[in-house]
Amino acid sequence: MKVLHLLKTSIGASWALRQTRELVALGVEVHVALPDGPLVAEYQKAGVHTHIIDVIFEVKRPWRNIKKSKQLKKLVEEINPDIVHSHFVATTFLMRVALRKTLVPRVFQVPGPLHLEHWLYKRIEIILGNKYDYWLASCQWTQDEYQRCGIEPSRTGLAYYGVNEEDFKVDDNEKIDLRNVCQLEAEDYLVGMVAYFYAPKAYLGQKRGLKGHEDFIDAVAIVRKKYPAVKAVIIGGPWGGAQSYFDGVKQYAQERLGDACVFLGIRKDVPLLYPQLNLAVHPSHSENVGAAAESMYSKVSTLSSDVGGFPDLVIDGETGYMAPAKSPEALAAKIIEAYLNEAEQQRRVENAYQKVKTLLNVKQNVLDVNRFYEHVLKQQRAS
């Protein structure tokens, strides 16, 4: 089998690298079209055939899509893949436009549910598809939503973007002491949030950042009125030109929490920092499985919002704590619940570790992808 993958980045999206590496190990001839960048060499090292090409659909400069469409169509003709596999909304739009009249089946593995939460973008994405298009969800909510929208169940599948425990092991020679950095006392309880800062997008109706940083700050402020031993740390920096938003959130945290909230910026030693938290909080407004997988693998008590793929991993009362999204009050209540029941946290932590180790096993997830490929090809041959 020969498959062409479409990626919009060679800087992030390491989950795609893990997936394609395992597909190669299964005997699939894997090609990837992506911009130049640091991960290109990693793909090549994994035995993936790389093609440096921009496959991102441009909304603001639509005339550029004509040239891009021609380049992608030419590449497909040269490779002659059995399947084209896109991993982003922007690459899927270009794939659908460029290959509309070609007979090769196309798979959109949906990395997150954000576009599905907005009627216009959801309708455009679905309308662009035809009988050669299939949807591979990476969380249960996404698969259910496509079927609710009228996509035939036989054209949808589910395969998580897997991560394994070893992905969170790093050299601890430069390990920092979080409790010292945050100037904590012995009795202090450290809640942390690890996420990039994405500025609100007005055209999507967003008033706060996608990852819920402001909700986290408000929740900790509520908790501290009764339990001042609870302190906060935020790890991550601005993404995609969000410096102004990042600075604004830091100022907001200073006003609400003062010295009880420390910002560490972007770190490369996150796997070493997670275990030093008493509670990891993921208050996203929209998410796939997100960083919940990271904290659960790190055996840290995990609290998430109830959106997207979080419920696939975080089961309130069993594998962690869950609160409604966009509700600092509800988030605060769950932080207090965890704070007052540290012994109960440990039971959930062990359950969470077993859950994530099973559900997000890379080799198993790639077997699911490969089975979906076979299903698509069989369905196409029968049509």
mmCIF file of C-alpha atoms in Angstrom:
data_model
loop_
_atom_site.group_PDB
_atom_site.id
_atom_site.type_symbol
_atom_site.label_atom_id
_atom_site.label_comp_id
_atom_site.label_asym_id
_atom_site.label_seq_id
_atom_site.Cartn_x
_atom_site.Cartn_y
_atom_site.Cartn_z
ATOM 1 C CA MET A 1 0.000 0.000 0.000
ATOM 2 C CA LYS A 2 1.188 3.503 -0.841
ATOM 3 C CA VAL A 3 -0.116 6.521 1.111
ATOM 4 C CA LEU A 4 0.572 10.242 0.760
ATOM 5 C CA HIS A 5 0.222 12.269 3.980
ATOM 6 C CA LEU A 6 -0.415 16.025 3.934
ATOM 7 C CA LEU A 7 0.975 18.179 6.754
ATOM 8 C CA LYS A 8 0.964 21.922 7.267
ATOM 9 C CA THR A 9 4.047 21.986 9.512
ATOM 10 C CA SER A 10 7.421 20.344 10.021
ATOM 11 C CA ILE A 11 7.957 22.059 13.368
ATOM 12 C CA GLY A 12 5.199 20.585 15.507
ATOM 13 C CA ALA A 13 2.662 17.779 15.052
ATOM 14 C CA SER A 14 5.075 15.129 16.306
ATOM 15 C CA TRP A 15 2.085 12.789 16.553
ATOM 16 C CA ALA A 16 2.102 12.580 12.745
ATOM 17 C CA LEU A 17 5.767 11.573 12.809
ATOM 18 C CA ARG A 18 5.018 8.790 15.297
ATOM 19 C CA GLN A 19 2.144 7.583 13.139
ATOM 20 C CA THR A 20 4.028 7.554 9.840
ATOM 21 C CA ARG A 21 7.034 5.863 11.452
ATOM 22 C CA GLU A 22 4.839 2.998 12.628
ATOM 23 C CA LEU A 23 3.084 2.770 9.255
ATOM 24 C CA VAL A 24 6.469 2.297 7.611
ATOM 25 C CA ALA A 25 7.183 -0.466 10.133
ATOM 26 C CA LEU A 26 3.950 -2.167 9.004
ATOM 27 C CA GLY A 27 5.215 -2.198 5.424
ATOM 28 C CA VAL A 28 3.259 0.788 4.096
ATOM 29 C CA GLU A 29 5.092 2.977 1.573
ATOM 30 C CA VAL A 30 4.614 6.375 3.186
ATOM 31 C CA HIS A 31 5.085 9.723 1.462
ATOM 32 C CA VAL A 32 4.576 13.071 3.185
ATOM 33 C CA ALA A 33 4.093 16.529 1.663
ATOM 34 C CA LEU A 34 5.065 19.298 4.071
ATOM 35 C CA PRO A 35 6.979 22.602 4.357
ATOM 36 C CA ASP A 36 10.698 22.521 5.026
ATOM 37 C CA GLY A 37 11.700 22.453 8.683
ATOM 38 C CA PRO A 38 13.481 20.589 11.481
ATOM 39 C CA LEU A 39 11.296 17.461 11.411
ATOM 40 C CA VAL A 40 11.945 16.729 7.733
ATOM 41 C CA ALA A 41 15.156 14.889 8.623
ATOM 42 C CA GLU A 42 13.262 12.879 11.250
ATOM 43 C CA TYR A 43 10.705 11.749 8.671
ATOM 44 C CA GLN A 44 13.487 10.733 6.311
ATOM 45 C CA LYS A 45 15.250 8.865 9.110
ATOM 46 C CA ALA A 46 12.013 6.967 9.726
ATOM 47 C CA GLY A 47 11.923 5.793 6.098
ATOM 48 C CA VAL A 48 9.255 8.267 4.968
ATOM 49 C CA HIS A 49 9.583 9.776 1.476
ATOM 50 C CA THR A 50 9.454 13.553 1.934
ATOM 51 C CA HIS A 51 8.232 16.163 -0.559
ATOM 52 C CA ILE A 52 8.783 19.812 0.313
ATOM 53 C CA ILE A 53 5.600 21.540 -0.768
ATOM 54 C CA ASP A 54 3.158 23.978 0.825
ATOM 55 C CA VAL A 55 -0.247 22.273 0.990
ATOM 56 C CA ILE A 56 -2.074 24.830 3.165
ATOM 57 C CA PHE A 57 -5.284 26.328 1.760
ATOM 58 C CA GLU A 58 -5.161 30.125 2.063
ATOM 59 C CA VAL A 59 -8.370 31.969 2.935
ATOM 60 C CA LYS A 60 -6.959 35.501 2.983
ATOM 61 C CA ARG A 61 -5.067 35.105 -0.324
ATOM 62 C CA PRO A 62 -7.250 32.666 -2.278
ATOM 63 C CA TRP A 63 -5.527 33.276 -5.614
ATOM 64 C CA ARG A 64 -2.493 31.404 -4.283
ATOM 65 C CA ASN A 65 -4.552 28.234 -4.043
ATOM 66 C CA ILE A 66 -4.610 27.889 -7.835
ATOM 67 C CA LYS A 67 -0.857 27.298 -7.994
ATOM 68 C CA LYS A 68 -0.886 25.150 -4.856
ATOM 69 C CA SER A 69 -3.686 22.988 -6.243
ATOM 70 C CA LYS A 70 -1.758 22.374 -9.454
ATOM 71 C CA GLN A 71 1.377 21.430 -7.477
ATOM 72 C CA LEU A 72 -0.508 18.993 -5.269
ATOM 73 C CA LYS A 73 -2.326 17.420 -8.192
ATOM 74 C CA LYS A 74 0.968 16.969 -10.035
ATOM 75 C CA LEU A 75 2.557 15.379 -6.963
ATOM 76 C CA VAL A 76 -0.339 12.921 -6.646
ATOM 77 C CA GLU A 77 -0.002 11.999 -10.318
ATOM 78 C CA GLU A 78 3.723 11.353 -9.848
ATOM 79 C CA ILE A 79 3.391 9.273 -6.665
ATOM 80 C CA ASN A 80 0.130 7.548 -7.652
ATOM 81 C CA PRO A 81 -0.848 6.740 -4.045
ATOM 82 C CA ASP A 82 -3.605 4.349 -3.059
ATOM 83 C CA ILE A 83 -4.817 6.892 -0.479
ATOM 84 C CA VAL A 84 -4.173 10.550 0.339
ATOM 85 C CA HIS A 85 -4.256 11.191 4.095
ATOM 86 C CA SER A 86 -4.661 14.767 5.364
ATOM 87 C CA HIS A 87 -4.109 15.774 9.003
ATOM 88 C CA PHE A 88 -5.347 19.390 9.164
ATOM 89 C CA VAL A 89 -8.399 21.405 8.134
ATOM 90 C CA ALA A 90 -6.247 23.715 5.986
ATOM 91 C CA THR A 91 -4.568 20.829 4.145
ATOM 92 C CA THR A 92 -7.913 19.075 3.754
ATOM 93 C CA PHE A 93 -9.469 22.108 2.066
ATOM 94 C CA LEU A 94 -6.629 22.165 -0.486
ATOM 95 C CA MET A 95 -6.813 18.378 -0.924
ATOM 96 C CA ARG A 96 -10.545 18.524 -1.621
ATOM 97 C CA VAL A 97 -10.208 21.393 -4.118
ATOM 98 C CA ALA A 98 -7.097 20.095 -5.912
ATOM 99 C CA LEU A 99 -8.174 16.457 -6.158
ATOM 100 C CA ARG A 100 -11.897 16.873 -6.651
ATOM 101 C CA LYS A 101 -11.863 15.209 -10.077
ATOM 102 C CA THR A 102 -9.311 12.532 -9.247
ATOM 103 C CA LEU A 103 -10.329 8.989 -8.339
ATOM 104 C CA VAL A 104 -7.919 8.444 -5.443
ATOM 105 C CA PRO A 105 -9.705 8.006 -2.073
ATOM 106 C CA ARG A 106 -8.949 10.660 0.533
ATOM 107 C CA VAL A 107 -8.894 10.395 4.320
ATOM 108 C CA PHE A 108 -9.181 13.389 6.645
ATOM 109 C CA GLN A 109 -7.901 12.410 10.082
ATOM 110 C CA VAL A 110 -9.426 15.164 12.183
ATOM 111 C CA PRO A 111 -6.858 16.440 14.737
ATOM 112 C CA GLY A 112 -9.364 18.423 16.790
ATOM 113 C CA PRO A 113 -13.052 19.369 16.875
ATOM 114 C CA LEU A 114 -12.738 23.170 16.718
ATOM 115 C CA HIS A 115 -14.069 23.675 13.183
ATOM 116 C CA LEU A 116 -16.946 21.283 13.926
ATOM 117 C CA GLU A 117 -18.115 23.560 16.726
ATOM 118 C CA HIS A 118 -18.887 26.372 14.261
ATOM 119 C CA TRP A 119 -21.758 25.825 11.828
ATOM 120 C CA LEU A 120 -20.311 27.652 8.817
ATOM 121 C CA TYR A 121 -16.861 26.040 8.852
ATOM 122 C CA LYS A 122 -18.357 22.634 9.519
ATOM 123 C CA ARG A 123 -20.737 22.907 6.575
ATOM 124 C CA ILE A 124 -18.019 24.142 4.192
ATOM 125 C CA GLU A 125 -15.695 21.278 5.134
ATOM 126 C CA ILE A 126 -18.388 18.651 4.650
ATOM 127 C CA ILE A 127 -19.785 20.137 1.436
ATOM 128 C CA LEU A 128 -16.324 20.063 -0.150
ATOM 129 C CA GLY A 129 -16.245 16.285 0.224
ATOM 130 C CA ASN A 130 -17.500 13.775 -2.339
ATOM 131 C CA LYS A 131 -17.758 10.002 -2.624
ATOM 132 C CA TYR A 132 -13.978 9.626 -2.482
ATOM 133 C CA ASP A 133 -13.717 11.353 0.914
ATOM 134 C CA TYR A 134 -13.618 9.638 4.311
ATOM 135 C CA TRP A 135 -13.319 10.900 7.863
ATOM 136 C CA LEU A 136 -11.065 9.364 10.520
ATOM 137 C CA ALA A 137 -11.843 10.900 13.908
ATOM 138 C CA SER A 138 -9.242 11.094 16.662
ATOM 139 C CA CYS A 139 -11.798 11.229 19.470
ATOM 140 C CA GLN A 140 -15.268 9.783 19.933
ATOM 141 C CA TRP A 141 -17.045 13.162 19.942
ATOM 142 C CA THR A 142 -15.710 13.950 16.462
ATOM 143 C CA GLN A 143 -16.863 10.672 14.941
ATOM 144 C CA ASP A 144 -20.301 11.103 16.506
ATOM 145 C CA GLU A 145 -20.588 14.672 15.239
ATOM 146 C CA TYR A 146 -19.894 13.721 11.620
ATOM 147 C CA GLN A 147 -22.544 11.041 11.821
ATOM 148 C CA ARG A 148 -24.960 13.542 13.374
ATOM 149 C CA CYS A 149 -24.260 15.730 10.338
ATOM 150 C CA GLY A 150 -25.396 12.979 7.992
ATOM 151 C CA ILE A 151 -22.084 11.347 7.030
ATOM 152 C CA GLU A 152 -22.640 7.624 6.524
ATOM 153 C CA PRO A 153 -21.134 5.596 9.384
ATOM 154 C CA SER A 154 -19.247 3.455 6.839
ATOM 155 C CA ARG A 155 -17.302 6.572 5.783
ATOM 156 C CA THR A 156 -16.139 7.367 9.312
ATOM 157 C CA GLY A 157 -13.650 5.706 11.624
ATOM 158 C CA LEU A 158 -11.838 6.302 14.906
ATOM 159 C CA ALA A 159 -8.077 6.213 15.471
ATOM 160 C CA TYR A 160 -6.368 8.206 18.200
ATOM 161 C CA TYR A 161 -3.114 10.053 17.651
ATOM 162 C CA GLY A 162 -1.109 7.858 19.971
ATOM 163 C CA VAL A 163 1.642 8.727 22.392
ATOM 164 C CA ASN A 164 3.677 6.315 24.474
ATOM 165 C CA GLU A 165 5.183 6.577 27.921
ATOM 166 C CA GLU A 166 8.718 6.863 26.592
ATOM 167 C CA ASP A 167 7.750 10.087 24.808
ATOM 168 C CA PHE A 168 7.746 11.757 28.224
ATOM 169 C CA LYS A 169 11.145 10.570 29.388
ATOM 170 C CA VAL A 170 13.963 13.128 29.161
ATOM 171 C CA ASP A 171 17.379 13.670 30.698
ATOM 172 C CA ASP A 172 16.918 15.020 34.224
ATOM 173 C CA ASN A 173 20.373 16.585 34.527
ATOM 174 C CA GLU A 174 18.892 20.078 34.284
ATOM 175 C CA LYS A 175 15.800 19.407 36.363
ATOM 176 C CA ILE A 176 14.513 22.457 38.195
ATOM 177 C CA ASP A 177 12.817 22.427 41.564
ATOM 178 C CA LEU A 178 9.351 23.824 40.872
ATOM 179 C CA ARG A 179 8.525 24.311 44.509
ATOM 180 C CA ASN A 180 11.640 26.410 44.947
ATOM 181 C CA VAL A 181 10.979 28.447 41.781
ATOM 182 C CA CYS A 182 7.401 29.102 42.905
ATOM 183 C CA GLN A 183 8.644 29.909 46.437
ATOM 184 C CA LEU A 184 6.315 27.411 48.051
ATOM 185 C CA GLU A 185 6.060 26.451 51.683
ATOM 186 C CA ALA A 186 5.956 22.800 52.697
ATOM 187 C CA GLU A 187 2.172 22.855 53.093
ATOM 188 C CA ASP A 188 1.463 24.598 49.765
ATOM 189 C CA TYR A 189 -0.500 22.797 47.050
ATOM 190 C CA LEU A 190 0.651 23.459 43.481
ATOM 191 C CA VAL A 191 -1.830 23.423 40.613
ATOM 192 C CA GLY A 192 -0.381 23.806 37.135
ATOM 193 C CA MET A 193 -1.438 24.402 33.579
ATOM 194 C CA VAL A 194 0.696 23.463 30.560
ATOM 195 C CA ALA A 195 -0.454 24.979 27.259
ATOM 196 C CA TYR A 196 0.489 27.429 24.555
ATOM 197 C CA PHE A 197 -1.397 30.715 24.491
ATOM 198 C CA TYR A 198 -3.789 31.069 21.546
ATOM 199 C CA ALA A 199 -5.326 34.512 21.220
ATOM 200 C CA PRO A 200 -9.148 34.658 20.986
ATOM 201 C CA LYS A 201 -10.504 34.711 17.419
ATOM 202 C CA ALA A 202 -13.405 37.097 17.088
ATOM 203 C CA TYR A 203 -14.644 35.439 13.870
ATOM 204 C CA LEU A 204 -15.134 32.243 15.874
ATOM 205 C CA GLY A 205 -16.983 34.096 18.614
ATOM 206 C CA GLN A 206 -14.169 33.631 21.133
ATOM 207 C CA LYS A 207 -13.854 36.108 23.990
ATOM 208 C CA ARG A 208 -11.219 34.221 25.952
ATOM 209 C CA GLY A 209 -8.246 32.143 24.859
ATOM 210 C CA LEU A 210 -8.864 28.677 23.447
ATOM 211 C CA LYS A 211 -6.936 26.911 26.213
ATOM 212 C CA GLY A 212 -8.850 28.609 29.050
ATOM 213 C CA HIS A 213 -5.952 30.372 30.790
ATOM 214 C CA GLU A 214 -8.245 33.105 32.101
ATOM 215 C CA ASP A 215 -10.654 30.497 33.494
ATOM 216 C CA PHE A 216 -7.754 28.810 35.285
ATOM 217 C CA ILE A 217 -6.645 32.092 36.835
ATOM 218 C CA ASP A 218 -10.189 32.947 37.945
ATOM 219 C CA ALA A 219 -10.677 29.464 39.420
ATOM 220 C CA VAL A 220 -7.469 29.632 41.462
ATOM 221 C CA ALA A 221 -8.464 33.102 42.687
ATOM 222 C CA ILE A 222 -11.785 31.668 43.911
ATOM 223 C CA VAL A 223 -10.056 28.734 45.622
ATOM 224 C CA ARG A 224 -7.493 30.925 47.355
ATOM 225 C CA LYS A 225 -10.168 32.952 49.123
ATOM 226 C CA LYS A 226 -10.744 29.896 51.326
ATOM 227 C CA TYR A 227 -7.558 27.899 50.805
ATOM 228 C CA PRO A 228 -4.573 30.262 50.424
ATOM 229 C CA ALA A 229 -2.140 27.328 50.416
ATOM 230 C CA VAL A 230 -3.175 26.651 46.804
ATOM 231 C CA LYS A 231 -0.666 28.235 44.380
ATOM 232 C CA ALA A 232 -0.464 28.220 40.578
ATOM 233 C CA VAL A 233 2.133 27.780 37.857
ATOM 234 C CA ILE A 234 1.554 28.265 34.123
ATOM 235 C CA ILE A 235 3.941 26.673 31.627
ATOM 236 C CA GLY A 236 3.852 27.725 27.977
ATOM 237 C CA GLY A 237 4.246 30.761 25.781
ATOM 238 C CA PRO A 238 2.531 32.599 22.925
ATOM 239 C CA TRP A 239 1.761 30.749 19.697
ATOM 240 C CA GLY A 240 1.368 32.271 16.256
ATOM 241 C CA GLY A 241 1.861 35.945 17.031
ATOM 242 C CA ALA A 242 -0.061 35.915 20.322
ATOM 243 C CA GLN A 243 2.556 37.898 22.276
ATOM 244 C CA SER A 244 0.163 40.743 23.063
ATOM 245 C CA TYR A 245 -2.462 38.294 24.318
ATOM 246 C CA PHE A 246 0.182 36.464 26.375
ATOM 247 C CA ASP A 247 1.288 39.721 28.001
ATOM 248 C CA GLY A 248 -2.333 40.571 28.750
ATOM 249 C CA VAL A 249 -2.932 37.235 30.491
ATOM 250 C CA LYS A 250 0.188 37.696 32.596
ATOM 251 C CA GLN A 251 -1.077 41.103 33.672
ATOM 252 C CA TYR A 252 -4.503 39.629 34.435
ATOM 253 C CA ALA A 253 -2.884 36.935 36.588
ATOM 254 C CA GLN A 254 -0.883 39.558 38.455
ATOM 255 C CA GLU A 255 -4.050 41.490 39.235
ATOM 256 C CA ARG A 256 -6.001 38.405 40.376
ATOM 257 C CA LEU A 257 -3.315 36.266 42.003
ATOM 258 C CA GLY A 258 -0.254 38.426 42.579
ATOM 259 C CA ASP A 259 2.800 36.349 43.479
ATOM 260 C CA ALA A 260 0.668 33.203 43.866
ATOM 261 C CA CYS A 261 0.954 32.535 40.124
ATOM 262 C CA VAL A 262 4.279 31.956 38.384
ATOM 263 C CA PHE A 263 4.787 31.930 34.587
ATOM 264 C CA LEU A 264 7.625 29.719 33.359
ATOM 265 C CA GLY A 265 7.251 30.340 29.625
ATOM 266 C CA ILE A 266 8.065 27.689 27.021
ATOM 267 C CA ARG A 267 10.006 24.770 28.477
ATOM 268 C CA LYS A 268 11.699 21.719 26.962
ATOM 269 C CA ASP A 269 11.641 19.785 30.237
ATOM 270 C CA VAL A 270 7.877 19.557 30.711
ATOM 271 C CA PRO A 271 8.000 15.779 31.425
ATOM 272 C CA LEU A 272 10.191 16.614 34.433
ATOM 273 C CA LEU A 273 7.894 19.379 35.619
ATOM 274 C CA TYR A 274 4.593 17.491 35.526
ATOM 275 C CA PRO A 275 5.438 15.109 38.408
ATOM 276 C CA GLN A 276 6.141 18.123 40.641
ATOM 277 C CA LEU A 277 2.531 19.320 40.380
ATOM 278 C CA ASN A 278 -0.125 18.314 42.865
ATOM 279 C CA LEU A 279 -2.803 18.780 40.208
ATOM 280 C CA ALA A 280 -2.617 19.372 36.438
ATOM 281 C CA VAL A 281 -5.503 21.440 35.074
ATOM 282 C CA HIS A 282 -6.644 21.463 31.427
ATOM 283 C CA PRO A 283 -9.539 23.957 31.133
ATOM 284 C CA SER A 284 -9.682 24.119 27.317
ATOM 285 C CA HIS A 285 -12.725 25.496 25.509
ATOM 286 C CA SER A 286 -12.087 23.133 22.592
ATOM 287 C CA GLU A 287 -9.744 20.159 22.540
ATOM 288 C CA ASN A 288 -9.000 16.680 21.296
ATOM 289 C CA VAL A 289 -7.379 14.583 24.034
ATOM 290 C CA GLY A 290 -4.914 17.418 24.527
ATOM 291 C CA ALA A 291 -2.343 17.563 27.276
ATOM 292 C CA ALA A 292 -4.467 15.345 29.523
ATOM 293 C CA ALA A 293 -2.536 12.437 28.028
ATOM 294 C CA GLU A 294 0.733 14.004 29.186
ATOM 295 C CA SER A 295 -0.283 14.515 32.805
ATOM 296 C CA MET A 296 -1.939 11.080 33.002
ATOM 297 C CA TYR A 297 1.187 9.393 31.631
ATOM 298 C CA SER A 298 3.204 11.399 34.174
ATOM 299 C CA LYS A 299 1.019 9.991 36.962
ATOM 300 C CA VAL A 300 -0.236 13.404 37.998
ATOM 301 C CA SER A 301 -3.753 14.008 39.209
ATOM 302 C CA THR A 302 -5.651 15.467 36.238
ATOM 303 C CA LEU A 303 -8.575 17.887 35.985
ATOM 304 C CA SER A 304 -10.036 18.770 32.586
ATOM 305 C CA SER A 305 -12.993 20.510 31.018
ATOM 306 C CA ASP A 306 -15.700 18.351 29.454
ATOM 307 C CA VAL A 307 -15.042 19.124 25.781
ATOM 308 C CA GLY A 308 -13.980 17.125 22.731
ATOM 309 C CA GLY A 309 -11.820 14.098 23.424
ATOM 310 C CA PHE A 310 -11.189 14.774 27.113
ATOM 311 C CA PRO A 311 -14.073 12.480 28.179
ATOM 312 C CA ASP A 312 -12.388 9.621 26.291
ATOM 313 C CA LEU A 313 -9.605 9.760 28.892
ATOM 314 C CA VAL A 314 -10.816 11.719 31.905
ATOM 315 C CA ILE A 315 -13.705 10.048 33.709
ATOM 316 C CA ASP A 316 -14.794 12.070 36.711
ATOM 317 C CA GLY A 317 -14.453 9.971 39.835
ATOM 318 C CA GLU A 318 -12.448 7.235 38.113
ATOM 319 C CA THR A 319 -9.448 8.573 36.169
ATOM 320 C CA GLY A 320 -9.518 12.216 37.199
ATOM 321 C CA TYR A 321 -11.692 15.248 37.741
ATOM 322 C CA MET A 322 -13.911 16.985 35.189
ATOM 323 C CA ALA A 323 -15.700 20.332 35.147
ATOM 324 C CA PRO A 324 -17.890 22.108 32.575
ATOM 325 C CA ALA A 325 -15.906 24.260 30.147
ATOM 326 C CA LYS A 326 -15.918 28.056 30.510
ATOM 327 C CA SER A 327 -16.959 27.866 34.169
ATOM 328 C CA PRO A 328 -14.280 29.089 36.610
ATOM 329 C CA GLU A 329 -16.662 28.415 39.508
ATOM 330 C CA ALA A 330 -17.081 24.742 38.571
ATOM 331 C CA LEU A 331 -13.330 24.444 37.936
ATOM 332 C CA ALA A 332 -12.641 25.919 41.386
ATOM 333 C CA ALA A 333 -14.991 23.396 42.999
ATOM 334 C CA LYS A 334 -13.064 20.516 41.436
ATOM 335 C CA ILE A 335 -9.704 21.967 42.485
ATOM 336 C CA ILE A 336 -11.017 22.122 46.046
ATOM 337 C CA GLU A 337 -12.295 18.541 45.786
ATOM 338 C CA ALA A 338 -8.845 17.359 44.747
ATOM 339 C CA TYR A 339 -7.109 19.492 47.372
ATOM 340 C CA LEU A 340 -9.196 18.085 50.207
ATOM 341 C CA ASN A 341 -8.864 14.448 49.076
ATOM 342 C CA GLU A 342 -5.229 13.732 48.236
ATOM 343 C CA ALA A 343 -5.570 10.057 49.162
ATOM 344 C CA GLU A 344 -8.450 9.706 46.676
ATOM 345 C CA GLN A 345 -6.319 11.404 44.026
ATOM 346 C CA GLN A 346 -3.836 8.525 44.042
ATOM 347 C CA ARG A 347 -6.492 5.959 43.163
ATOM 348 C CA ARG A 348 -7.577 8.048 40.196
ATOM 349 C CA VAL A 349 -3.974 8.613 39.118
ATOM 350 C CA GLU A 350 -3.327 4.871 38.859
ATOM 351 C CA ASN A 351 -6.568 4.345 36.939
ATOM 352 C CA ALA A 352 -5.642 7.209 34.620
ATOM 353 C CA TYR A 353 -2.225 5.741 33.884
ATOM 354 C CA GLN A 354 -3.724 2.405 32.879
ATOM 355 C CA LYS A 355 -6.367 4.163 30.761
ATOM 356 C CA VAL A 356 -3.987 6.325 28.755
ATOM 357 C CA LYS A 357 -1.452 3.511 28.329
ATOM 358 C CA THR A 358 -4.163 1.392 26.717
ATOM 359 C CA LEU A 359 -6.120 3.977 24.722
ATOM 360 C CA LEU A 360 -3.192 5.943 23.283
ATOM 361 C CA ASN A 361 -0.801 3.127 22.509
ATOM 362 C CA VAL A 362 0.882 4.218 19.255
ATOM 363 C CA LYS A 363 1.260 0.756 17.755
ATOM 364 C CA GLN A 364 -2.389 -0.084 18.413
ATOM 365 C CA ASN A 365 -3.548 3.287 17.094
ATOM 366 C CA VAL A 366 -1.594 2.793 13.855
ATOM 367 C CA LEU A 367 -3.139 -0.644 13.428
ATOM 368 C CA ASP A 368 -6.507 1.140 13.620
ATOM 369 C CA VAL A 369 -5.351 3.569 10.909
ATOM 370 C CA ASN A 370 -4.173 0.749 8.674
ATOM 371 C CA ARG A 371 -7.427 -1.153 9.123
ATOM 372 C CA PHE A 372 -9.310 1.984 8.100
ATOM 373 C CA TYR A 373 -7.162 2.245 4.969
ATOM 374 C CA GLU A 374 -8.098 -1.341 4.075
ATOM 375 C CA HIS A 375 -11.762 -0.586 4.750
ATOM 376 C CA VAL A 376 -11.644 2.475 2.473
ATOM 377 C CA LEU A 377 -9.988 0.588 -0.381
ATOM 378 C CA LYS A 378 -12.415 -2.303 -0.058
ATOM 379 C CA GLN A 379 -15.369 0.066 -0.118
ATOM 380 C CA GLN A 380 -13.985 1.883 -3.138
ATOM 381 C CA ARG A 381 -13.483 -1.363 -5.051
ATOM 382 C CA ALA A 382 -17.079 -2.344 -4.308
ATOM 383 C CA SER A 383 -18.528 0.971 -5.508
#
